[in-house]
Short mmCIF file of C-alpha atoms in Angstrom, two decimals:
data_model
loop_
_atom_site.label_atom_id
_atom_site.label_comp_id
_atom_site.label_asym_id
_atom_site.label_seq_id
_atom_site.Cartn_x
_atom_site.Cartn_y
_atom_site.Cartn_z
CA UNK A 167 16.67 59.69 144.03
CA UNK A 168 19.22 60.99 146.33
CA UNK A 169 22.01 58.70 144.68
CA UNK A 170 20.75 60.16 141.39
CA UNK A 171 21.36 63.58 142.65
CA UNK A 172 24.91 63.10 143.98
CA UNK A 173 26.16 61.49 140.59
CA UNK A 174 24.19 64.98 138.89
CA UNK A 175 26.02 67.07 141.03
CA UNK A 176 29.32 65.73 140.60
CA UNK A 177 29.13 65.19 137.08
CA UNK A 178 28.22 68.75 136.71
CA UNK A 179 31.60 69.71 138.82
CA UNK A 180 34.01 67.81 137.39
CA UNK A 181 32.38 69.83 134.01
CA UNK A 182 32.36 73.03 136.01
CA UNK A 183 35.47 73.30 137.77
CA UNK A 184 37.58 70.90 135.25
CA UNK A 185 40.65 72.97 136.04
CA UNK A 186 40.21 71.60 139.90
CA UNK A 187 39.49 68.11 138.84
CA UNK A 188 42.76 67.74 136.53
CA UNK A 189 44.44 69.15 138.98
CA UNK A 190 43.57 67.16 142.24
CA UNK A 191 42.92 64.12 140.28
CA UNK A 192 46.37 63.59 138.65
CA UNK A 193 46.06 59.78 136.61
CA UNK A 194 43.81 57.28 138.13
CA UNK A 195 46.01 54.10 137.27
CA UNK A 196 42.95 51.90 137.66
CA UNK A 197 40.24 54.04 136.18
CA UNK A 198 37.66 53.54 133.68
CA UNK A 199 40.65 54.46 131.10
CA UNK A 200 44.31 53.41 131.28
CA UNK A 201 46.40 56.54 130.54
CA UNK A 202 49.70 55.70 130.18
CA UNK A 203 52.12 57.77 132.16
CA UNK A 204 54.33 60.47 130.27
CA UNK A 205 57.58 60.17 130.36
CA UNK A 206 59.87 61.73 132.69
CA UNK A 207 63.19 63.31 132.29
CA UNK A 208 65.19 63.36 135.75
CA UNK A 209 68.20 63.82 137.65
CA UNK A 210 69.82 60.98 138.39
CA UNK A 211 72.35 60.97 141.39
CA UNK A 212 75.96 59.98 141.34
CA UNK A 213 75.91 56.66 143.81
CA UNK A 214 76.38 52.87 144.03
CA UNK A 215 74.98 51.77 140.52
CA UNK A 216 73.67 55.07 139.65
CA UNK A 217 75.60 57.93 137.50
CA UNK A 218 75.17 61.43 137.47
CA UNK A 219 73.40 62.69 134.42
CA UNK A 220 69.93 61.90 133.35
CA UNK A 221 67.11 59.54 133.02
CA UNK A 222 63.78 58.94 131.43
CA UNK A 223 61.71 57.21 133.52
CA UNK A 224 59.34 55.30 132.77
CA UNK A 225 60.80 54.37 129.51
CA UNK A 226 58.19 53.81 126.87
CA UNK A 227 59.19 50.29 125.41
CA UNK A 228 60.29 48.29 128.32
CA UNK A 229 58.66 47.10 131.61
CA UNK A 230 59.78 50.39 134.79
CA UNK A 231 59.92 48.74 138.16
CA UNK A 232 60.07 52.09 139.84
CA UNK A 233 60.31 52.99 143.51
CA UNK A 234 58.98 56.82 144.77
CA UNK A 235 61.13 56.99 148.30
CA UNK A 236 62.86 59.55 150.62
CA UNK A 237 65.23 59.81 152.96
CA UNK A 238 63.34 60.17 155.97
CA UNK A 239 60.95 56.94 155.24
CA UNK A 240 62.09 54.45 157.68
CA UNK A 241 59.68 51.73 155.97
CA UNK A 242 61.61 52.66 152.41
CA UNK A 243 65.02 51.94 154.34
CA UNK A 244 63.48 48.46 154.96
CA UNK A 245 62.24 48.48 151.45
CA UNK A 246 65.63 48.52 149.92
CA UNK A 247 66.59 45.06 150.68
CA UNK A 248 63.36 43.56 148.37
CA UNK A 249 64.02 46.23 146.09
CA UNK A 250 67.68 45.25 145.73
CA UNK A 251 66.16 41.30 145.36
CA UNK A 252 63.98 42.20 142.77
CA UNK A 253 66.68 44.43 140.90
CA UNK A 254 68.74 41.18 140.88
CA UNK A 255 66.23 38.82 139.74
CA UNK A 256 63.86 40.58 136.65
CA UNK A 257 66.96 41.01 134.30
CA UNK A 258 68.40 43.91 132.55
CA UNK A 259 65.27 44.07 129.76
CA UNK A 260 63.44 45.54 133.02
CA UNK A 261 63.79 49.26 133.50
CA UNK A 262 64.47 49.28 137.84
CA UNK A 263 64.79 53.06 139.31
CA UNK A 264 64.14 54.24 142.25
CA UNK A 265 63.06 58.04 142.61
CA UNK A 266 62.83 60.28 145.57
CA UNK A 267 60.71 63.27 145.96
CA UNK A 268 61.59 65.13 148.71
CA UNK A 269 63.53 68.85 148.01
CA UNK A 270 66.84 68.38 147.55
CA UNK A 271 69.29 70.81 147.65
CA UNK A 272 68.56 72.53 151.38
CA UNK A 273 68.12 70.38 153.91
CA UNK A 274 68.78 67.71 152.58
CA UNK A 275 71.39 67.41 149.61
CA UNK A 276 72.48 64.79 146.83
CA UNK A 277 75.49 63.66 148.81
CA UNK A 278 72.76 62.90 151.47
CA UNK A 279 70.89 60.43 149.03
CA UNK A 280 74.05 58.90 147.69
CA UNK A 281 75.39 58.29 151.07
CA UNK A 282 71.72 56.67 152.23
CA UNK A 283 71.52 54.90 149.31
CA UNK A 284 75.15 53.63 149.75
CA UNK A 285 74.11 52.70 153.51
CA UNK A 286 71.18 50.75 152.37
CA UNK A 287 72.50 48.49 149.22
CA UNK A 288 71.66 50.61 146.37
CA UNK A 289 73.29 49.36 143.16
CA UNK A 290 70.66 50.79 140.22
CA UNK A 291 69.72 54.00 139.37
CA UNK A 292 68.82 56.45 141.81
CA UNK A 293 67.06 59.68 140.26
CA UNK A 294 65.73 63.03 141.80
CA UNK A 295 61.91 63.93 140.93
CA UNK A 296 62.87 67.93 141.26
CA UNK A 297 59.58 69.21 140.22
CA UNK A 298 57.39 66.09 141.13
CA UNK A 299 55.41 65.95 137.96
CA UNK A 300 56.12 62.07 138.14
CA UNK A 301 55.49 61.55 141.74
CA UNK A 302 51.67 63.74 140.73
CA UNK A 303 51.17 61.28 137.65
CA UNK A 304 51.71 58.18 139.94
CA UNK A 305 49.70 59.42 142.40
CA UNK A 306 52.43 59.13 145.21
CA UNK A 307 50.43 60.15 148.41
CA UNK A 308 53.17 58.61 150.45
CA UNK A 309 56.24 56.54 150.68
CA UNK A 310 57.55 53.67 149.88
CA UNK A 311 55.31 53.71 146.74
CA UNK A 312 56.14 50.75 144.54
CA UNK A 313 54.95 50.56 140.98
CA UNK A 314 55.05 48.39 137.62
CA UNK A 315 54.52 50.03 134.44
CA UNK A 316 54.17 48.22 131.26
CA UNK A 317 56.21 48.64 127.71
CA UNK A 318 53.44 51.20 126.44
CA UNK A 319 54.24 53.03 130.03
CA UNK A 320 51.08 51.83 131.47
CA UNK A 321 50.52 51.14 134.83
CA UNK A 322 49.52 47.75 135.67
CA UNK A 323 50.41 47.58 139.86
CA UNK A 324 50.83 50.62 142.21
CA UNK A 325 51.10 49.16 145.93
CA UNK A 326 52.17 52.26 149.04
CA UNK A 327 54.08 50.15 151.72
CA UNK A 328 56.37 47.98 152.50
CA UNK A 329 56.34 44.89 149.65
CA UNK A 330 58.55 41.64 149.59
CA UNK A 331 60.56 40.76 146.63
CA UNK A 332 58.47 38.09 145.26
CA UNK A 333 55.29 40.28 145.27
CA UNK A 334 57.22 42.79 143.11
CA UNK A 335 58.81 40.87 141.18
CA UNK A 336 55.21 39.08 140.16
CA UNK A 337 54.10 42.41 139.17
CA UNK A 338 56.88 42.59 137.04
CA UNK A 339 56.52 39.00 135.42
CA UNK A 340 52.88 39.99 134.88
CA UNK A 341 53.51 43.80 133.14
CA UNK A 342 55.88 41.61 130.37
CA UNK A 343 52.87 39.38 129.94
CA UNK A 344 54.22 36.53 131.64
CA UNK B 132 11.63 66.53 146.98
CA UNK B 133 10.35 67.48 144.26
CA UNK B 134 12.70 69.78 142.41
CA UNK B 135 14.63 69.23 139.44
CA UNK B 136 17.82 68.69 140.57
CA UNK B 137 20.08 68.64 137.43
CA UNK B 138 18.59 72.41 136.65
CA UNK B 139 19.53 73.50 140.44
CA UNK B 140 22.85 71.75 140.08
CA UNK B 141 23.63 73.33 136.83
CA UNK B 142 22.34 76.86 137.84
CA UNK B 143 24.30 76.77 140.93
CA UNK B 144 27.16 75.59 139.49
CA UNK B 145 27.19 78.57 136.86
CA UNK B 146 27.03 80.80 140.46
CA UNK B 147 30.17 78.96 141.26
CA UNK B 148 31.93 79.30 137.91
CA UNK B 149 31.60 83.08 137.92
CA UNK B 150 32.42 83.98 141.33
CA UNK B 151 29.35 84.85 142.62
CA UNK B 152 27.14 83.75 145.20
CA UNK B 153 25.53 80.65 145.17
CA UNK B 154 24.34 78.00 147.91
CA UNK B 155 24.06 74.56 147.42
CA UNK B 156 20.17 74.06 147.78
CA UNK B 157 18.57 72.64 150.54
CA UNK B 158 21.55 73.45 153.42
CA UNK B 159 21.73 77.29 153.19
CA UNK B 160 20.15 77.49 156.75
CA UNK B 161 23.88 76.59 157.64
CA UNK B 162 26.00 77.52 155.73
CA UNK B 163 28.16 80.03 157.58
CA UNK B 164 29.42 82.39 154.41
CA UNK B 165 27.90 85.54 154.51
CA UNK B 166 29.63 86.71 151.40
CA UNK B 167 29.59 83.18 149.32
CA UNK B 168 32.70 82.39 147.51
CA UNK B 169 34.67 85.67 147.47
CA UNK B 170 36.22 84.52 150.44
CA UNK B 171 38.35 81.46 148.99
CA UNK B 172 40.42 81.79 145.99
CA UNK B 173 40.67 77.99 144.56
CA UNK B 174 37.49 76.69 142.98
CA UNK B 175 35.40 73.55 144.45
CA UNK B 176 36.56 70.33 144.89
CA UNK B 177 36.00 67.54 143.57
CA UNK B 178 32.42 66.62 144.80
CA UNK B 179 31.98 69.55 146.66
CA UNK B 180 28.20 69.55 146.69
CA UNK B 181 28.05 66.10 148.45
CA UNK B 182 30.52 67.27 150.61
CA UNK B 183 28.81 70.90 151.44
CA UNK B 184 25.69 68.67 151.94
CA UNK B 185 27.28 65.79 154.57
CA UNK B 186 29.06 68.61 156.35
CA UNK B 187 25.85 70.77 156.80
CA UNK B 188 24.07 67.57 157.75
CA UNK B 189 26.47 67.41 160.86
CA UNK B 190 27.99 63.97 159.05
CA UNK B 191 31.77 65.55 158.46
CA UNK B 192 32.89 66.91 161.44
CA UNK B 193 36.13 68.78 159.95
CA UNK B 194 35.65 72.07 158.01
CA UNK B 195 35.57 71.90 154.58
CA UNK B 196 35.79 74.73 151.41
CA UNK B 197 34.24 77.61 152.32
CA UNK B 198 34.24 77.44 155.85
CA UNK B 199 36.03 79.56 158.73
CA UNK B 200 38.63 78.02 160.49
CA UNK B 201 38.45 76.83 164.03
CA UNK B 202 39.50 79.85 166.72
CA UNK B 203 41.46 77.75 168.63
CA UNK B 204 45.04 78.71 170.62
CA UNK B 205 47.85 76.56 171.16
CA UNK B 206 51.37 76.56 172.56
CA UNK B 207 54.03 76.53 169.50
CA UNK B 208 57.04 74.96 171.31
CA UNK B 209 59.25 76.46 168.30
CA UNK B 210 58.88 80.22 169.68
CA UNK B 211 57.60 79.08 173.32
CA UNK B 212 54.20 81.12 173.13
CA UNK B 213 50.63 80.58 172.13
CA UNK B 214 49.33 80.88 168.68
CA UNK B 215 45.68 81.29 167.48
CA UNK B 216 44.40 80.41 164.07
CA UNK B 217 43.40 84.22 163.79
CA UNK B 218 46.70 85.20 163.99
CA UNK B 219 47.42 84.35 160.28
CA UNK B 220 44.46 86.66 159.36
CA UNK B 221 46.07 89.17 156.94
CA UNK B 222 49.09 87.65 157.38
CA UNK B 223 49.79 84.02 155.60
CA UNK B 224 48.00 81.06 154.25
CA UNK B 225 48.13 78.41 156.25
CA UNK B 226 48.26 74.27 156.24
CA UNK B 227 47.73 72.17 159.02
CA UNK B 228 47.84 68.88 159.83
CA UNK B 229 47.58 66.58 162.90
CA UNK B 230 50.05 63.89 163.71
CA UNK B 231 52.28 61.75 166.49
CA UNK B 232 55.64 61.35 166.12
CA UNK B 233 55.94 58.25 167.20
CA UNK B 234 53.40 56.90 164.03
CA UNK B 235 55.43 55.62 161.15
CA UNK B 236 52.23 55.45 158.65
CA UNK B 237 51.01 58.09 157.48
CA UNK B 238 52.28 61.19 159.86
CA UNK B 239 55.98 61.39 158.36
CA UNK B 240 54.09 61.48 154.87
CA UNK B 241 51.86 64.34 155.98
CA UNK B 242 55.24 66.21 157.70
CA UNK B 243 56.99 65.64 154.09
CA UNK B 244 54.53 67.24 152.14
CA UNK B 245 53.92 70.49 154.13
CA UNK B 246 58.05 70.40 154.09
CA UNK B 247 57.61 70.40 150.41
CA UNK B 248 55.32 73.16 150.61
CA UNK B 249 58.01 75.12 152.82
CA UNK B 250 60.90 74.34 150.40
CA UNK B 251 58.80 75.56 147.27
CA UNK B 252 57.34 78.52 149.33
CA UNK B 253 61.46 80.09 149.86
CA UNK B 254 62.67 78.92 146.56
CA UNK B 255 59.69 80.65 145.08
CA UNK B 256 59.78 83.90 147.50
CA UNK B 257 57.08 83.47 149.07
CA UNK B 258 57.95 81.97 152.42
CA UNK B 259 56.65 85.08 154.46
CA UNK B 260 52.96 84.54 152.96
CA UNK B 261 52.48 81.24 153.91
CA UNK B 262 52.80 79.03 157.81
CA UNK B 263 53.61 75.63 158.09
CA UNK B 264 51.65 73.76 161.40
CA UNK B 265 51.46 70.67 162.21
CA UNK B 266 50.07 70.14 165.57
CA UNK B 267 50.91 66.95 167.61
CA UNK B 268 47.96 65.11 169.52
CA UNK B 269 50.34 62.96 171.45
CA UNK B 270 52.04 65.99 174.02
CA UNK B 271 52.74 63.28 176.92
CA UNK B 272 55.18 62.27 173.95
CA UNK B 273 56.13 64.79 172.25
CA UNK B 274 57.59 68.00 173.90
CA UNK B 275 59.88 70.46 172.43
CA UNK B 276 62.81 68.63 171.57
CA UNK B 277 61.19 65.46 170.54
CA UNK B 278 59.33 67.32 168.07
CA UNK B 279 62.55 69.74 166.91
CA UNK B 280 64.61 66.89 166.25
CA UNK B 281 61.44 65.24 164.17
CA UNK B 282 61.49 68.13 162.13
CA UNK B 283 64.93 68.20 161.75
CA UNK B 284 65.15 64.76 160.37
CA UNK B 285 61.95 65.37 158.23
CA UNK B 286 64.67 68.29 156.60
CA UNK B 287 62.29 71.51 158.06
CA UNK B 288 64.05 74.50 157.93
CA UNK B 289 63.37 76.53 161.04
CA UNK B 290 65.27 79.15 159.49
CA UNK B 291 62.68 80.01 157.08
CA UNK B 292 60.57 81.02 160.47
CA UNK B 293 57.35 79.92 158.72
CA UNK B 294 57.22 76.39 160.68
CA UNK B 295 55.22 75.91 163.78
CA UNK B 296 54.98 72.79 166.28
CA UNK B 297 51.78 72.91 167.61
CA UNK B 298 51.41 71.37 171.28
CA UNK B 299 47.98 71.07 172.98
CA UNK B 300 49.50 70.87 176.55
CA UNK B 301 47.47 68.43 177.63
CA UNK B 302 46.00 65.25 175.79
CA UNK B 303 42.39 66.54 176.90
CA UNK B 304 43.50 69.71 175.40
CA UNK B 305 44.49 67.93 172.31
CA UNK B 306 40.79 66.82 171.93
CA UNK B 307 39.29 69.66 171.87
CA UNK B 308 41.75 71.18 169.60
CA UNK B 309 42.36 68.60 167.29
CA UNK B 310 39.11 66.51 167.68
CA UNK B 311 36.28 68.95 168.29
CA UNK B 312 37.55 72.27 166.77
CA UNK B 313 39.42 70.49 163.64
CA UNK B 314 37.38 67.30 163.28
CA UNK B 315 40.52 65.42 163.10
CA UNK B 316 39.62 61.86 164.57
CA UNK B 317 41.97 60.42 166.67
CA UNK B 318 42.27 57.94 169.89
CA UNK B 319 44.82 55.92 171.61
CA UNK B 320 44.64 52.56 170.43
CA UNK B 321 43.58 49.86 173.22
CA UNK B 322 45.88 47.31 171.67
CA UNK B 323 49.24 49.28 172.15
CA UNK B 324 51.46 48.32 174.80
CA UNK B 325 52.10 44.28 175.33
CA UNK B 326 50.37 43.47 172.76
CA UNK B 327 51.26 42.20 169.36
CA UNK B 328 48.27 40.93 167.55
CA UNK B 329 47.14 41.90 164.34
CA UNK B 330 44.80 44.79 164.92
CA UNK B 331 41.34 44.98 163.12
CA UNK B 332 40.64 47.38 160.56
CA UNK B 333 37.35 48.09 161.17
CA UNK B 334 37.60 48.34 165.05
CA UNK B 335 37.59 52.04 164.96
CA UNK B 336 35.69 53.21 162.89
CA UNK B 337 34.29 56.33 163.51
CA UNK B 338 31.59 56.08 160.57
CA UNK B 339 31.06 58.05 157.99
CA UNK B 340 32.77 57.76 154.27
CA UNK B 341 35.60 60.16 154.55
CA UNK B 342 36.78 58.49 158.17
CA UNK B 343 39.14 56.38 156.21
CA UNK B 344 41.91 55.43 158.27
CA UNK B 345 44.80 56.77 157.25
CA UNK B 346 47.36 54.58 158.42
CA UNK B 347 46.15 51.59 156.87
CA UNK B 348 45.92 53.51 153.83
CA UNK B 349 49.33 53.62 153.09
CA UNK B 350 49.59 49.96 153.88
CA UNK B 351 53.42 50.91 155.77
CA UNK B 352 52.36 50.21 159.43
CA UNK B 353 54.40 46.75 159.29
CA UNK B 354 57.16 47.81 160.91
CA UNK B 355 58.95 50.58 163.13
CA UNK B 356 60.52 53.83 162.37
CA UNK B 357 62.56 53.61 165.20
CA UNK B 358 64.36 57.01 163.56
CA UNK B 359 61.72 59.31 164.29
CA UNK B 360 61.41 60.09 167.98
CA UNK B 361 62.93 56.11 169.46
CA UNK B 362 59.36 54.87 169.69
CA UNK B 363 59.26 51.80 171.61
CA UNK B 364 57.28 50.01 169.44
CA UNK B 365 60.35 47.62 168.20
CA UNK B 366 60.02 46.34 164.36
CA UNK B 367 61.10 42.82 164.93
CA UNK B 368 58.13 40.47 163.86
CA UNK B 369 58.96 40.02 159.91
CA UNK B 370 54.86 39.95 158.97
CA UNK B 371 53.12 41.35 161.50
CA UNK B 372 50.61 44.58 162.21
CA UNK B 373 52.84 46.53 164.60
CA UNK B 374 50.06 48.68 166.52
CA UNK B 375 50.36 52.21 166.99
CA UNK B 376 49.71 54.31 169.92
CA UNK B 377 46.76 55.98 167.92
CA UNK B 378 44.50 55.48 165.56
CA UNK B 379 43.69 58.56 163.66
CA UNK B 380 42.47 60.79 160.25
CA UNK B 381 45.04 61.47 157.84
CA UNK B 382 43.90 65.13 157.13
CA UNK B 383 46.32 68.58 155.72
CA UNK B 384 43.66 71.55 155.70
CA UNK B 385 44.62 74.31 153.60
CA UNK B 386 43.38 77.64 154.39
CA UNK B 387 44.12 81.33 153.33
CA UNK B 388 44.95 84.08 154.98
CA UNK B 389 40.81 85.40 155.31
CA UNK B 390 40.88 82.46 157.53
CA UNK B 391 38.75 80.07 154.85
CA UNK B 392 39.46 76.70 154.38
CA UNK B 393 40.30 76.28 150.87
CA UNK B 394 41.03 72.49 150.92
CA UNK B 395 40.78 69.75 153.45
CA UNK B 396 41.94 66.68 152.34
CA UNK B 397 41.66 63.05 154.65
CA UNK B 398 42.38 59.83 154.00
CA UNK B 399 42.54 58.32 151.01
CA UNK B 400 42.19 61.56 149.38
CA UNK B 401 45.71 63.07 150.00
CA UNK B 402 47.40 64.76 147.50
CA UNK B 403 50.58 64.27 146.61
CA UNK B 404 53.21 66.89 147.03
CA UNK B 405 53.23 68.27 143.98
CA UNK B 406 49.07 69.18 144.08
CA UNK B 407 49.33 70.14 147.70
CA UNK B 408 52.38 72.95 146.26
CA UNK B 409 49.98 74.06 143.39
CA UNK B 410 47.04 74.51 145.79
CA UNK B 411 49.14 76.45 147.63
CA UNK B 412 51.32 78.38 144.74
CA UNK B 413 47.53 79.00 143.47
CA UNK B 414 46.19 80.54 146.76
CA UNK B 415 49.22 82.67 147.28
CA UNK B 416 49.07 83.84 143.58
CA UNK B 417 45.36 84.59 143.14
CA UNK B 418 45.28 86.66 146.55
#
């Protein structure tokens, strides 16, 4: 009875107030349905591996190792070194990228990325999520968030911590079907 | 009970839809809004009738949608005076959240996004409607410069004069402040200090769904972040749990400038930056 009621009631929300739903909900990787994730145009930042210009991440058509960091996150400085592992070991069919979210520009600046990424061993691309419409669509509550998409830009692991190479290099191994 | 409750749910949620007033049924006894929903300017969220319902049941002890916030006054070690919730009546929106700066999980993530929220609010013009304050519940820890310097390395833009570092003096004053008047769980963790051993999940739970514990949520509590305020918790076992000196909620409460809480979001419901800036854009916009 009462567990009837609570599913009643929040069917009838996520109906009534479907503007609040989209817009807390964002894409549930592991839902009922497996919306693949748009892509996204970025900045990418001049540094080790990484030219200035543009990037589309996650690129339908290949597997996305991608990375949602800052500059602040002490656990994503420890984070580069398996990063840089798995960059070195899934191959170039393998899209690798790691994004930061934090505003850029005040504060904190794009020399201030490219000289922490240069500090820390970065040698792929390195790209700016300005208006964080990727960071929503991953569902990047915090940082280090580590994901695997799949060719049809589908995400098939999503893990928020600190993550050894082998673990994401696995999820990579697994998103290309083995 | 013997009422139908898909035709209650459905006529209450038409209430909501329009704007006008509606109670959830069964908890109006409660339910401190005199006016109903003309005080808050975002709709519901998600599962907002279970939540109405666990907070009027006494099970959620931090204000949710709808409600007033906490009176409560605190030191701001930014301007070196007190500052009351009330004082941002009229005046701004306001976000709050409750941290240490000595926790590398989730605190620096909470920081980050109301520092999103500050960059977007002057690039967008509308700095002046809208405060930043996070409060600390560790003040034995953190005093003024500790918790300058955090922010400065977080990228905060003092500048902007829209940030606030909330400091209970006193941990005791902390609790009431943070724990009773906010709801915002938090306790010093037995284990810290000479002690190394994985901690237990489930040791501390304080019950309750929405208690999720925010640290282990984001999974990143293996090692220090010995860049934010030199905590002494050293980073040097390669697999292990480092403990923190607290256990506590994850929570950013959103509330406008009547003084309503708009959003509250805990554990493993945080947004990320980019819904916590449209809540916000949205609140400042439809005011």
């Amino acid at each position: 009875m009462r567990r009837r009621e609570l599913i009643a009631g929040a069917a009838g929300l996520a109906v009534a107030g479907a503007g609040a739903a989209v817009a807390l909900g964002g894409v549930r990787p592991f839902g009922d349905d497996v919306d693949a994730i748009a892509e996204h145009e970025l900045e990418s930042i001049e540094a080790p591996g990484s030219e200035a210009g543009t990037v589309t991440v996650p690129r339908l058509g290949s597997v996305t190792l991608v990375e949602v960091f800052a500059t602040w996150c002490g656990v994503c400085s420890e984070q580069m070194g398996p990063m840089g592992e798995a960059y070195d070991a899934v191959g170039g069919d393998v899209q690798v990228v790691s994004v930061t979210n934090e505003p850029l520009g005040r504060t904190t600046t794009h020399e201030d990325v490219a000289r922490w990424w240069a500090d820390h061993g970065g040698r792929w691309t390195v790209a700016h999520d300005a208006d964080l419409e990727l960071s929503r669509e991953l569902d990047a509550t915090g940082v280090p968030l580590s994901v695997v998409l799949d060719e049809s830009n589908v995400v098939t692991w999503s893990e928020l911590g600190r993550k050894p190479a082998d673990e994401l290099v696995a999820a990579v191994d697994d998103a290309r079907g083995g | 009970m013997t009422r139908t409750p898909s035709v209650d749910r459905r006529s209450v949620l038409t209430a909501l839809g329009t704007g006008a007033v509606a109670l959830t049924a069964g908890c109006a006894t409660l339910d401190p809004r005199s006016g109903g929903y003309d005080h808050v300017v975002l709709d519901p969220p998600e599962q907002y009738d279970r939540l109405r319902q666990a907070r009027d049941d006494g099970a959620l002890a931090h204000p949710i949608y709808g409600d007033e916030l906490p009176e409560v006054t605190v030191p701001d070690v930014l301007r070196e005076r007190a500052v009351s919730t009330t004082d941002f009546e009229g005046e701004a929106h306001t976000l709050y959240t409750f941290i240490f700066v000595r926790c590398h999980g989730a605190c620096p993530a909470l920081v980050s996004s109301l520092r999103t929220v500050q960059a977007d609010s002057i690039d967008e013009g509308y700095a002046d409607d809208v405060a930043l304050l996070p409060v600390t519940f560790d003040p034995e820890h953190d005093n003024r410069d500790v918790l300058v310097d955090y922010g400065e390395d977080m990228g905060v833009e003092y500048d902007a004069d829209n940030w606030y570092f909330l400091r209970p003096e006193t941990e005791e004053d902390a609790h009431h402040v943070v724990a009773e008047e906010f709801g915002c769980y938090f306790e010093r963790n037995p284990d810290y200090e000479g002690s190394d051993h994985d901690h237990s999940d489930d040791d501390h739970d304080g019950g309750g769904d929405d208690h999720d514990h925010s640290d282990d949520d984001h999974g990143d509590d293996d090692h220090g972040d010995d860049d934010h305020g030199g905590n002494g918790n050293g980073s040097g076992n390669g697999n292990g749990h480092d403990v923190m000196a607290f256990q506590h909620e994850s929570m950013i409460l959103v509330a406008n400038a009547g003084g309503y809480v708009e959003r509250t979001y805990t554990g493993s419901r945080l947004p990320s930056p980019g819904d916590l800036v449209d809540d916000v854009r949205a609140i400042a916009e439809g005011w």
